[in-house]
Coordinates of C-alpha atoms in Angstrom, one line a residue:
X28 CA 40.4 224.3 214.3
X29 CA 43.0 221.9 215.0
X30 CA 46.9 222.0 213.3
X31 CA 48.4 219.0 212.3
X32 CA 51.7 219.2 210.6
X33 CA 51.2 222.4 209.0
X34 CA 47.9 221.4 207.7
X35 CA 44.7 223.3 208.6
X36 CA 41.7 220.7 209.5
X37 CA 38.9 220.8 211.8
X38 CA 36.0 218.7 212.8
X39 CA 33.8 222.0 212.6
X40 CA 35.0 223.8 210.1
X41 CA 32.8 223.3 208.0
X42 CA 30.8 225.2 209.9
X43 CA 33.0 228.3 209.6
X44 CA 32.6 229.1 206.0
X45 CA 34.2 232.3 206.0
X46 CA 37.6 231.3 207.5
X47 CA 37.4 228.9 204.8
X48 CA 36.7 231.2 202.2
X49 CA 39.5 233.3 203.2
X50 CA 42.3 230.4 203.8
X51 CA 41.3 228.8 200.6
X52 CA 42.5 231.4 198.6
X53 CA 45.7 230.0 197.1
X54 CA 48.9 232.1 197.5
X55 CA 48.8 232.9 194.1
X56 CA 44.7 232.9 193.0
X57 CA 44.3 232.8 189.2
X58 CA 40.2 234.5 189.9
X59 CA 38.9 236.9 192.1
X60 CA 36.2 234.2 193.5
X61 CA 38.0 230.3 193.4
X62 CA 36.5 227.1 194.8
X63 CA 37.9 226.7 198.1
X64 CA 40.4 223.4 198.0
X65 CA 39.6 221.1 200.9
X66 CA 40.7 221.4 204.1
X67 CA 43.3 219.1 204.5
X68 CA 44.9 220.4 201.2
X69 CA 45.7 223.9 202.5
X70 CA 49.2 224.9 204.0
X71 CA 49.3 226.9 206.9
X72 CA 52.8 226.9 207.1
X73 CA 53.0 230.5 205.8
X74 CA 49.9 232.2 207.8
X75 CA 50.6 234.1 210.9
X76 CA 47.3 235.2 211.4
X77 CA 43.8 234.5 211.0
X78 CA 40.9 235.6 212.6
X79 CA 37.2 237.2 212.1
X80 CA 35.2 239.8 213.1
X81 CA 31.4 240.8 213.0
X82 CA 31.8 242.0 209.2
X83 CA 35.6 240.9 207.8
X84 CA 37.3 237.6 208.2
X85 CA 41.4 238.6 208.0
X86 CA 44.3 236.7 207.0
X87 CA 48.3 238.1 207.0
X88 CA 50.5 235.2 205.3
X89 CA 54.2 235.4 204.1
X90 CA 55.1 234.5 199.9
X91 CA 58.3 234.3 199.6
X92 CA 60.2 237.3 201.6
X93 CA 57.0 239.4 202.3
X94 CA 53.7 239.5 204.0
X95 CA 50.6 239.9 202.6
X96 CA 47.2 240.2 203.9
X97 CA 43.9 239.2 202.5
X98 CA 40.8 240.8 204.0
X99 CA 37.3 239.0 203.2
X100 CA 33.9 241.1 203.7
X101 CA 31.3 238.5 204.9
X102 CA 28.6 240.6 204.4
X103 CA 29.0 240.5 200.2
X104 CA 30.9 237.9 200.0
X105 CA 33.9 239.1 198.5
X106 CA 37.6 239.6 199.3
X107 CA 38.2 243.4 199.9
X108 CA 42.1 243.0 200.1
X109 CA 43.8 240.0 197.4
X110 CA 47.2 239.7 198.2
X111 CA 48.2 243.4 199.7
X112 CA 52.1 243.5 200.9
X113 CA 51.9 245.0 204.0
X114 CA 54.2 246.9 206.3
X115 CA 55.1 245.2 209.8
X116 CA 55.0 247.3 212.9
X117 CA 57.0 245.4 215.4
X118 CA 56.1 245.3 219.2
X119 CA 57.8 247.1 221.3
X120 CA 57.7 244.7 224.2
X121 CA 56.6 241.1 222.4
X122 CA 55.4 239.8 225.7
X123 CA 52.9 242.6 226.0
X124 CA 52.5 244.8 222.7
X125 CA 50.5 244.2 219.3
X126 CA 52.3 243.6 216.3
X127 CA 50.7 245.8 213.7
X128 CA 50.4 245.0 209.8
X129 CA 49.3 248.2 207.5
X130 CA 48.1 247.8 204.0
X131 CA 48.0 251.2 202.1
X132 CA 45.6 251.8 198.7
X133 CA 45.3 254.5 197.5
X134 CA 44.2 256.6 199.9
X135 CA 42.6 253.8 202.5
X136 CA 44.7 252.3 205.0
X137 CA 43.7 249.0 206.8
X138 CA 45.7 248.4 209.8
X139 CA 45.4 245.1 211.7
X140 CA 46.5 244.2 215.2
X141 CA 47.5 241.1 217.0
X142 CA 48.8 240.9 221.1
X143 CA 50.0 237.9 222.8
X144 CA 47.0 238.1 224.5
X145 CA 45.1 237.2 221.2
X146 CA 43.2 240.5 221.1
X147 CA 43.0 241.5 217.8
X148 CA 41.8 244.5 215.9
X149 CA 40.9 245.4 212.0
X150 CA 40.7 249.2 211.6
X151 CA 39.9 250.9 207.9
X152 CA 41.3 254.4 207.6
X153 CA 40.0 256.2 204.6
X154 CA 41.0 260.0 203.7
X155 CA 42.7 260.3 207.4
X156 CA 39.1 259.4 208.8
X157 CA 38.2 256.5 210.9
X158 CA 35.2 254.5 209.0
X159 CA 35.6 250.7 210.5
X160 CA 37.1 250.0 213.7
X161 CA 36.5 246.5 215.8
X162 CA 38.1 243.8 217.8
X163 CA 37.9 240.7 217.9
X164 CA 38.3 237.5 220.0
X165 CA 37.4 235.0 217.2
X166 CA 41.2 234.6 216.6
X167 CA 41.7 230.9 214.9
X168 CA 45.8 230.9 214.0
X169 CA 48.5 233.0 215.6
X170 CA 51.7 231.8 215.0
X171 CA 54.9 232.7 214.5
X172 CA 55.9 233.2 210.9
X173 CA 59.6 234.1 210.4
X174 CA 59.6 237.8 209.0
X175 CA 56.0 238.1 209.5
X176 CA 55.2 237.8 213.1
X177 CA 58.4 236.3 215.0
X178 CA 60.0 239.9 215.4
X179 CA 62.9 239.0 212.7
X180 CA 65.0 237.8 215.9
X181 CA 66.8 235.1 216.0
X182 CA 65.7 231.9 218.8
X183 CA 68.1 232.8 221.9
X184 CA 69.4 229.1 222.2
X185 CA 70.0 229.5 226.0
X186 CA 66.2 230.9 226.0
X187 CA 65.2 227.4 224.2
X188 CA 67.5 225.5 226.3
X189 CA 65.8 227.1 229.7
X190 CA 62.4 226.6 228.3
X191 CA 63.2 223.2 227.7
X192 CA 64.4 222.4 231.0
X193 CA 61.5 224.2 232.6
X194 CA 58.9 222.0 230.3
X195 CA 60.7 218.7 231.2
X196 CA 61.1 220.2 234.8
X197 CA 57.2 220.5 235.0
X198 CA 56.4 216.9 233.8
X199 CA 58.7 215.3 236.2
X200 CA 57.0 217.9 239.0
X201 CA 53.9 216.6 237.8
X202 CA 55.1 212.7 237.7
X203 CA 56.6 212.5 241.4
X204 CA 53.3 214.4 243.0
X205 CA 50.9 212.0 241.5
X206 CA 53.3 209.5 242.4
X207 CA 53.5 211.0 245.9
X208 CA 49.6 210.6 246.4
X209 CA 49.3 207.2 245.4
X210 CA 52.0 205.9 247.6
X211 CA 49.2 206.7 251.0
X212 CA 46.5 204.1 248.9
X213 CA 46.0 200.5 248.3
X214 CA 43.7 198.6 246.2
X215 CA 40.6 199.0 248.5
X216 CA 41.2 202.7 249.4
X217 CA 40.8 203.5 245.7
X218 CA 37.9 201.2 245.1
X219 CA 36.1 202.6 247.8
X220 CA 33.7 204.9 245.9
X221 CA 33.4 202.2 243.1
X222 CA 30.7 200.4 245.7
X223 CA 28.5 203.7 246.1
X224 CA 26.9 204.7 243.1
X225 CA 24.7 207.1 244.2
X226 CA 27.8 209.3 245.5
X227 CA 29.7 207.8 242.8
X228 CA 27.4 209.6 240.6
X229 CA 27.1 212.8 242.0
X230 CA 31.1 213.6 242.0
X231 CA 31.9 212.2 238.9
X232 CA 29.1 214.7 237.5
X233 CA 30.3 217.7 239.8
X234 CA 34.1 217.4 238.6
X235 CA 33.8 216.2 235.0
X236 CA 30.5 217.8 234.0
X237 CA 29.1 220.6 235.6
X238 CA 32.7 222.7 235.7
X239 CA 33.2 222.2 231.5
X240 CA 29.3 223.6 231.5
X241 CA 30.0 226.6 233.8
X242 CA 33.4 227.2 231.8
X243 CA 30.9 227.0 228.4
X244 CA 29.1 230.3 230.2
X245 CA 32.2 231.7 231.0
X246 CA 33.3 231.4 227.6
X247 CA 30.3 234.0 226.4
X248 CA 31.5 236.6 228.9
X249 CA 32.7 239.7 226.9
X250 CA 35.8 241.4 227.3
X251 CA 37.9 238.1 227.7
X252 CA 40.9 237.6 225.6
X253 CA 41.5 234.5 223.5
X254 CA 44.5 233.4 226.0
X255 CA 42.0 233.7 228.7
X256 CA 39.0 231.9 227.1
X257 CA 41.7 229.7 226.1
X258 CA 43.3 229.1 229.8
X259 CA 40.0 229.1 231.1
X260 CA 38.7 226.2 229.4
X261 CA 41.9 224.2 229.9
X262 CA 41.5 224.5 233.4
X263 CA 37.8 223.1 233.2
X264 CA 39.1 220.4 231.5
X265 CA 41.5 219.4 233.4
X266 CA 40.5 218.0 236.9
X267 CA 42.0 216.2 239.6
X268 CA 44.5 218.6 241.1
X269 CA 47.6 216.8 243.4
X270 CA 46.9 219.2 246.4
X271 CA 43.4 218.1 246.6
X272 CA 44.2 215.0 248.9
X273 CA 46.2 217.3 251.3
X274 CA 44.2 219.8 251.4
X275 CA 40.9 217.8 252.2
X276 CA 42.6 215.8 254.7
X277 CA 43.5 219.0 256.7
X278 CA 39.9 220.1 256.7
X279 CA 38.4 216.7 257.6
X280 CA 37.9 214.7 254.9
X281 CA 37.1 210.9 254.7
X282 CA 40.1 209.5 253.7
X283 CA 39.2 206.6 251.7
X284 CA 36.4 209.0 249.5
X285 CA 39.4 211.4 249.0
X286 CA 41.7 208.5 247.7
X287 CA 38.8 206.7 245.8
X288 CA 37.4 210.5 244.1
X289 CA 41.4 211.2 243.2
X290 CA 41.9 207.7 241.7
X291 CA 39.0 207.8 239.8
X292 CA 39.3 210.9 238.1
X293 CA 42.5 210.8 237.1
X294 CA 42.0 207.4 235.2
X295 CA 38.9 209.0 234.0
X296 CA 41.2 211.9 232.7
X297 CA 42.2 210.2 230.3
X298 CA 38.8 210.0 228.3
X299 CA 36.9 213.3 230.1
X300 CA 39.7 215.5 229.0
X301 CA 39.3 214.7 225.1
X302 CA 35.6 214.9 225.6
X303 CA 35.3 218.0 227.7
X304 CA 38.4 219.5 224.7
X305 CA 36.0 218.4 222.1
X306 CA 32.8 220.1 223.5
X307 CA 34.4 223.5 224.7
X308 CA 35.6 223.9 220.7
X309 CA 32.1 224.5 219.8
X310 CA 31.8 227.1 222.2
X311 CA 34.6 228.9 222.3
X312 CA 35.3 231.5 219.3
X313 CA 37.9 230.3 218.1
X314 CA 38.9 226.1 217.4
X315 CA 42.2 225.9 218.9
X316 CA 41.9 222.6 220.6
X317 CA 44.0 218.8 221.1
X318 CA 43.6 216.0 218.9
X319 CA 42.2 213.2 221.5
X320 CA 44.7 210.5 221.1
X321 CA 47.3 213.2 221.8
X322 CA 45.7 214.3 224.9
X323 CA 45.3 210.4 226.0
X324 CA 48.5 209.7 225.9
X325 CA 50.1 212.7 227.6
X326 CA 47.5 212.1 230.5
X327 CA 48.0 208.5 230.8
X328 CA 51.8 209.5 231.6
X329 CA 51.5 212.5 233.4
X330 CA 49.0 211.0 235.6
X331 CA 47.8 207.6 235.4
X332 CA 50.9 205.8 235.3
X333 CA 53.1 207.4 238.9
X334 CA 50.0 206.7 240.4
X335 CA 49.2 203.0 239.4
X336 CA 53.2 202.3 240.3
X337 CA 52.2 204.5 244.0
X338 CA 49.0 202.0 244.8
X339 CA 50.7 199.0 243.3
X340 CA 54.1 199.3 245.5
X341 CA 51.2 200.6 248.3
X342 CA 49.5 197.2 247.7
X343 CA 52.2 194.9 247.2
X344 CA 55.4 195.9 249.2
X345 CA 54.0 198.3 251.5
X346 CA 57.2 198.4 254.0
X347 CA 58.8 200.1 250.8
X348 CA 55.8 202.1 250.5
X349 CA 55.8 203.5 254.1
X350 CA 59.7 204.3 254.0
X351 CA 59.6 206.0 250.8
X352 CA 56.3 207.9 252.1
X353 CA 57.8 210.7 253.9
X354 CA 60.8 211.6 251.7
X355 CA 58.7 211.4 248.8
X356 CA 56.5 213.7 250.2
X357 CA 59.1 216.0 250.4
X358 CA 60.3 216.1 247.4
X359 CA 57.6 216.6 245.6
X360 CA 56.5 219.4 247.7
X361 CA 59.7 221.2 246.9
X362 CA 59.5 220.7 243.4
X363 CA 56.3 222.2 243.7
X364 CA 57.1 225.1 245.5
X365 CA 60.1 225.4 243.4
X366 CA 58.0 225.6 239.8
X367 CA 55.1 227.9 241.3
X368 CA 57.9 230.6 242.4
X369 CA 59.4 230.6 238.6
X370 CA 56.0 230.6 237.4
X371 CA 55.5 233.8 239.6
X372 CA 58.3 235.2 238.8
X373 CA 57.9 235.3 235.2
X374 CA 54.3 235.9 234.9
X375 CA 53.4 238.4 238.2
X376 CA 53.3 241.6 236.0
X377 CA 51.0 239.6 233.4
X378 CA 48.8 238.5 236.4
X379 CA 48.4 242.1 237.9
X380 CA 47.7 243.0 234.5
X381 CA 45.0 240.3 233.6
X382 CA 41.6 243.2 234.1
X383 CA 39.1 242.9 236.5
X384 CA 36.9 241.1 233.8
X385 CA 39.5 238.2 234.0
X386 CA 39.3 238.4 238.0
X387 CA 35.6 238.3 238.0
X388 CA 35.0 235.7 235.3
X389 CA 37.1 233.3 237.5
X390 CA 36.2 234.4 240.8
X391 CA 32.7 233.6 239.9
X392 CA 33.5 230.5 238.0
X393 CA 35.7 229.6 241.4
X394 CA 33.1 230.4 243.9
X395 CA 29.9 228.2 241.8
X396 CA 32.4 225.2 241.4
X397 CA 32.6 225.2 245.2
X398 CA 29.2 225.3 245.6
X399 CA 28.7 223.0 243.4
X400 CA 30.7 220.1 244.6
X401 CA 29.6 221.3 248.5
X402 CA 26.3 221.1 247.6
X403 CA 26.5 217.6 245.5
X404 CA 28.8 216.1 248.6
X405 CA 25.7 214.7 250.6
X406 CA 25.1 215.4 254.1
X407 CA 28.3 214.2 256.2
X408 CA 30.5 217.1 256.3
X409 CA 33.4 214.7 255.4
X410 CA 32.4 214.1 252.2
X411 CA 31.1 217.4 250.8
X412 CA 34.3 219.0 251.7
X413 CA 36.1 216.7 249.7
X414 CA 33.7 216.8 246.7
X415 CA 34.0 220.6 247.2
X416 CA 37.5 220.8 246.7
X417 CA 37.9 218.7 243.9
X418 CA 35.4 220.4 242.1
X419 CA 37.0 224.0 242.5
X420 CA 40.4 222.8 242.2
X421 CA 41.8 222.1 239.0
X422 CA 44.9 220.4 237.7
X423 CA 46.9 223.3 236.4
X424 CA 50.2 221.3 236.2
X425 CA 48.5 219.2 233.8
X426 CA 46.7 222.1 231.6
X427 CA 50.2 223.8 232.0
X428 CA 51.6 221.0 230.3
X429 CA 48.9 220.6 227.7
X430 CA 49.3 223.8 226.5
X431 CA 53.3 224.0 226.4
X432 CA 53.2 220.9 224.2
X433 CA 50.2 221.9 222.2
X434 CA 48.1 224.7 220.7
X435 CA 50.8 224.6 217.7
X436 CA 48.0 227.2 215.3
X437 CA 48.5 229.7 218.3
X438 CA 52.2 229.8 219.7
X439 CA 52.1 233.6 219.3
X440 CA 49.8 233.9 222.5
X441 CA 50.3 230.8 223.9
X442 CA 52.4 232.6 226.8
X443 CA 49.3 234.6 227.8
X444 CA 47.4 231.0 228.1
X445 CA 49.7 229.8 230.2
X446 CA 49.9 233.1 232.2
X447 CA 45.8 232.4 232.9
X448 CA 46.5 229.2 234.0
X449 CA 48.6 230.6 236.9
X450 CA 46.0 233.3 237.5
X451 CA 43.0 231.2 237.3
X452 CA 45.1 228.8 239.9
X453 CA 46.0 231.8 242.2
X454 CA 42.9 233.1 241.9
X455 CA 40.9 229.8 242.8
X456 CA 43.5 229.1 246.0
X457 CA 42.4 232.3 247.5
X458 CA 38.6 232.1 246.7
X459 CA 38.7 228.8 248.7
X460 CA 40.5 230.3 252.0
X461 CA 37.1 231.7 253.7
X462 CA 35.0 228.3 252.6
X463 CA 38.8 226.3 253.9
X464 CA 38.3 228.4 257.2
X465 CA 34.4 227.3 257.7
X466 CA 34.7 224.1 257.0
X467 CA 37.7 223.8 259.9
X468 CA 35.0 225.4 261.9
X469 CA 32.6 223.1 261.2
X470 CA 35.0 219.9 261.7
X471 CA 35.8 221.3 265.8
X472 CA 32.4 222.3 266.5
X473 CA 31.7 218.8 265.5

């Protein structure tokens, strides 16, 4: 389900009858059962949450000064709750804690929760007794409603002015590093794999398709949280990592397959990433994803343009190119390290925090993309090394920068997505250290 300007659409959601049942309802329904309006005629504006479980499909929304939630039982077909106020629980710690909304009649209670995380939960008390109780991760709008679920607090402008900085911060970071790779190449180096299509072949379908179709399985695993679904699948679709030139070039890479496989992917970014986007959504649980033109055009910037200007002043005044090299190097590398150790900073608790399902999902999902690309290299050792790398290692500057700028239907947990980005990246450096020792084994026995 995709948000644009406070309108709910989707290119599957026709396929999701039940959220459409229950976001249909009009904010003031004159029927217990009316037609739902079409999609792109529904405000969402006032929902803070929406999501479904195996039997109830739940909505909270503000009218006017209060919240309300609507409950809808798929199983008859009919909405439980119409329009109940409910009371708000706020979190105790907003970064970590569920919100929780409680709708009293008579003597029933239903009391739903929602975490940053995206973990949510309806329970149905009735007489003091338990009788329904479930989770779900089929969460398809979190946001933050003012007086619903935005914890009645004013924006900290200094807060908003340091976020800002840090989101402008990470596109520059971003900018000079692809910038910084290109600067090595010229025209020929990136050409290079153009004129072997059988290897051509085998990377492009290592990085761009077999990674998305493990990240599809991943996506099935139970116990994962929206965010990490969420930041999971970005990270699939996002390839092309800056650090995979230096880091194949220390274990022994060919150096014109490294700068050809980079070059190519990137540019190739800028169609794969809509794509892969497109497919995950009909996976994953819930639709949260990009519209493609958006995700075109941030990629074409982020990416493709610093490193066209790097091969083009490599190409064309390469004296410039070779003073600038070292410097430039430098700097990026700084910035680098400089963003990663605010990133850590802020999300180390979350990290420790993330549950061993988390760890193992992407440790396995890590280990299979290595094999994947080592396998799919070929037979010199300088070329599945490389292909092995850029497999595993994913562009998580980029998906960082996706999701700050995007994902508008779930700001409330779009911290924890970007705190499984960082994880998934931390998590992936340290699976690759015993294959990064072997592989320097390998390179000196040779």
């Amino acid at each position: 389900m995709t948000l644009y300007s406070g309108t709910l659409t989707s290119s599957a959601i026709t396929n999701n009858a039940y959220s459409q049942e229950l976001i249909a309802q009009s904010p003031t329904p004159t029927s217990d059962q009316p037609s739902p309006r079409a999609p792109d005629e529904i405000p969402t504006s006032d929902t803070a949450l929406l999501f479904q479980n195996n039997r109830y499909a739940v909505r909270v929304f503000r009218l006017g000064n209060k919240a309300y939630v609507n409950i809808y039982d798929k199983e008859n077909k009919t909405l439980t709750l119409k329009k109940i106020p409910v009371s708000i629980t706020l979190a105790k710690n907003p970064t970590k804690d569920p919100i929780k909304y409680v709708a009293v009649i008579g003597n029933q209670q239903y009391i739903v929760l929602i975490s940053p995380l995206g973990s949510s939960e309806l329970t149905i008390v009735k007489g003091g007794t338990v009788v329904y109780r479930q989770g779900s991760n089929q969460v398809e709008v979190a946001q933050k409603v003012p007086g619903v679920s935005d914890q009645t607090v004013s924006v900290n402008p200094t807060v908003a002015l340091i976020k800002t900085i840090f989101i402008n911060y990470a596109k520059l970071t971003l900018f000079i590093l692809m910038f910084s790779m290109a600067i090595h190449w010229k025209i020929e180096d990136v050409v290079w794999l153009w004129k072997q299509p059988s290897l051509l072949l085998r990377s492009l379908f290592s990085v761009l398709i077999a990674v998305p179709l493990l990240g599809v399985l991943t996506a099935f695993i139970p116990g994962l949280t929206v965010a990490q679904r969420i930041g999971i699948g970005a990270m699939m679709a996002c390839p092309g990592a800056p650090m995979i030139p230096f880091k194949s070039l220390k274990a022994g890479g060919e150096p014109k397959f490294i700068a050809s496989l980079q070059f190519t992917v990137c540019v190739l970014a800028i169609v794969s990433i809509p794509l892969t986007a497109l497919i995950l959504s009909q996976f994953y649980p819930n639709q949260a994803w990009l519209s493609p033109q958006d995700i075109a055009k941030q990629v074409l910037f982020a990416q493709v343009l610093p490193m066209g200007i790097g091969v083009l002043l490599a190409e064309y005044i390469p004296q410039l190119a070779e003073d600038w090299v070292e410097p430039v190097n430098k700097i990026a590398k700084l910035m680098l390290l400089l963003a990663l150790i605010i990133l850590l900073a802020i999300s180390l608790d979350k990290i420790l925090s993330a549950g061993l399902i988390a760890y193992l999902a992407i440790g396995l999902l890590s280990i299979a993309s290595l094999v994947c690309g080592h396998v799919l290299g070929g037979p010199k050792p300088e070329t599945r090394t490389v292909l092995a790398y850029a497999t595993a290692t994913r562009n998580a500057g980029l998906a960082v920068l996706l999701v700050s700028l995007n994902f508008p239907n779930l700001d409330f947990i779009k911290s924890g997505i970007i705190d499984t980005l960082i994880t998934y990246a931390l998590i992936a450096a340290i699976v690759s250290i015993p294959y990064t020792a072997w592989r320097k084994r390998t390179l000196v026995k040779n």
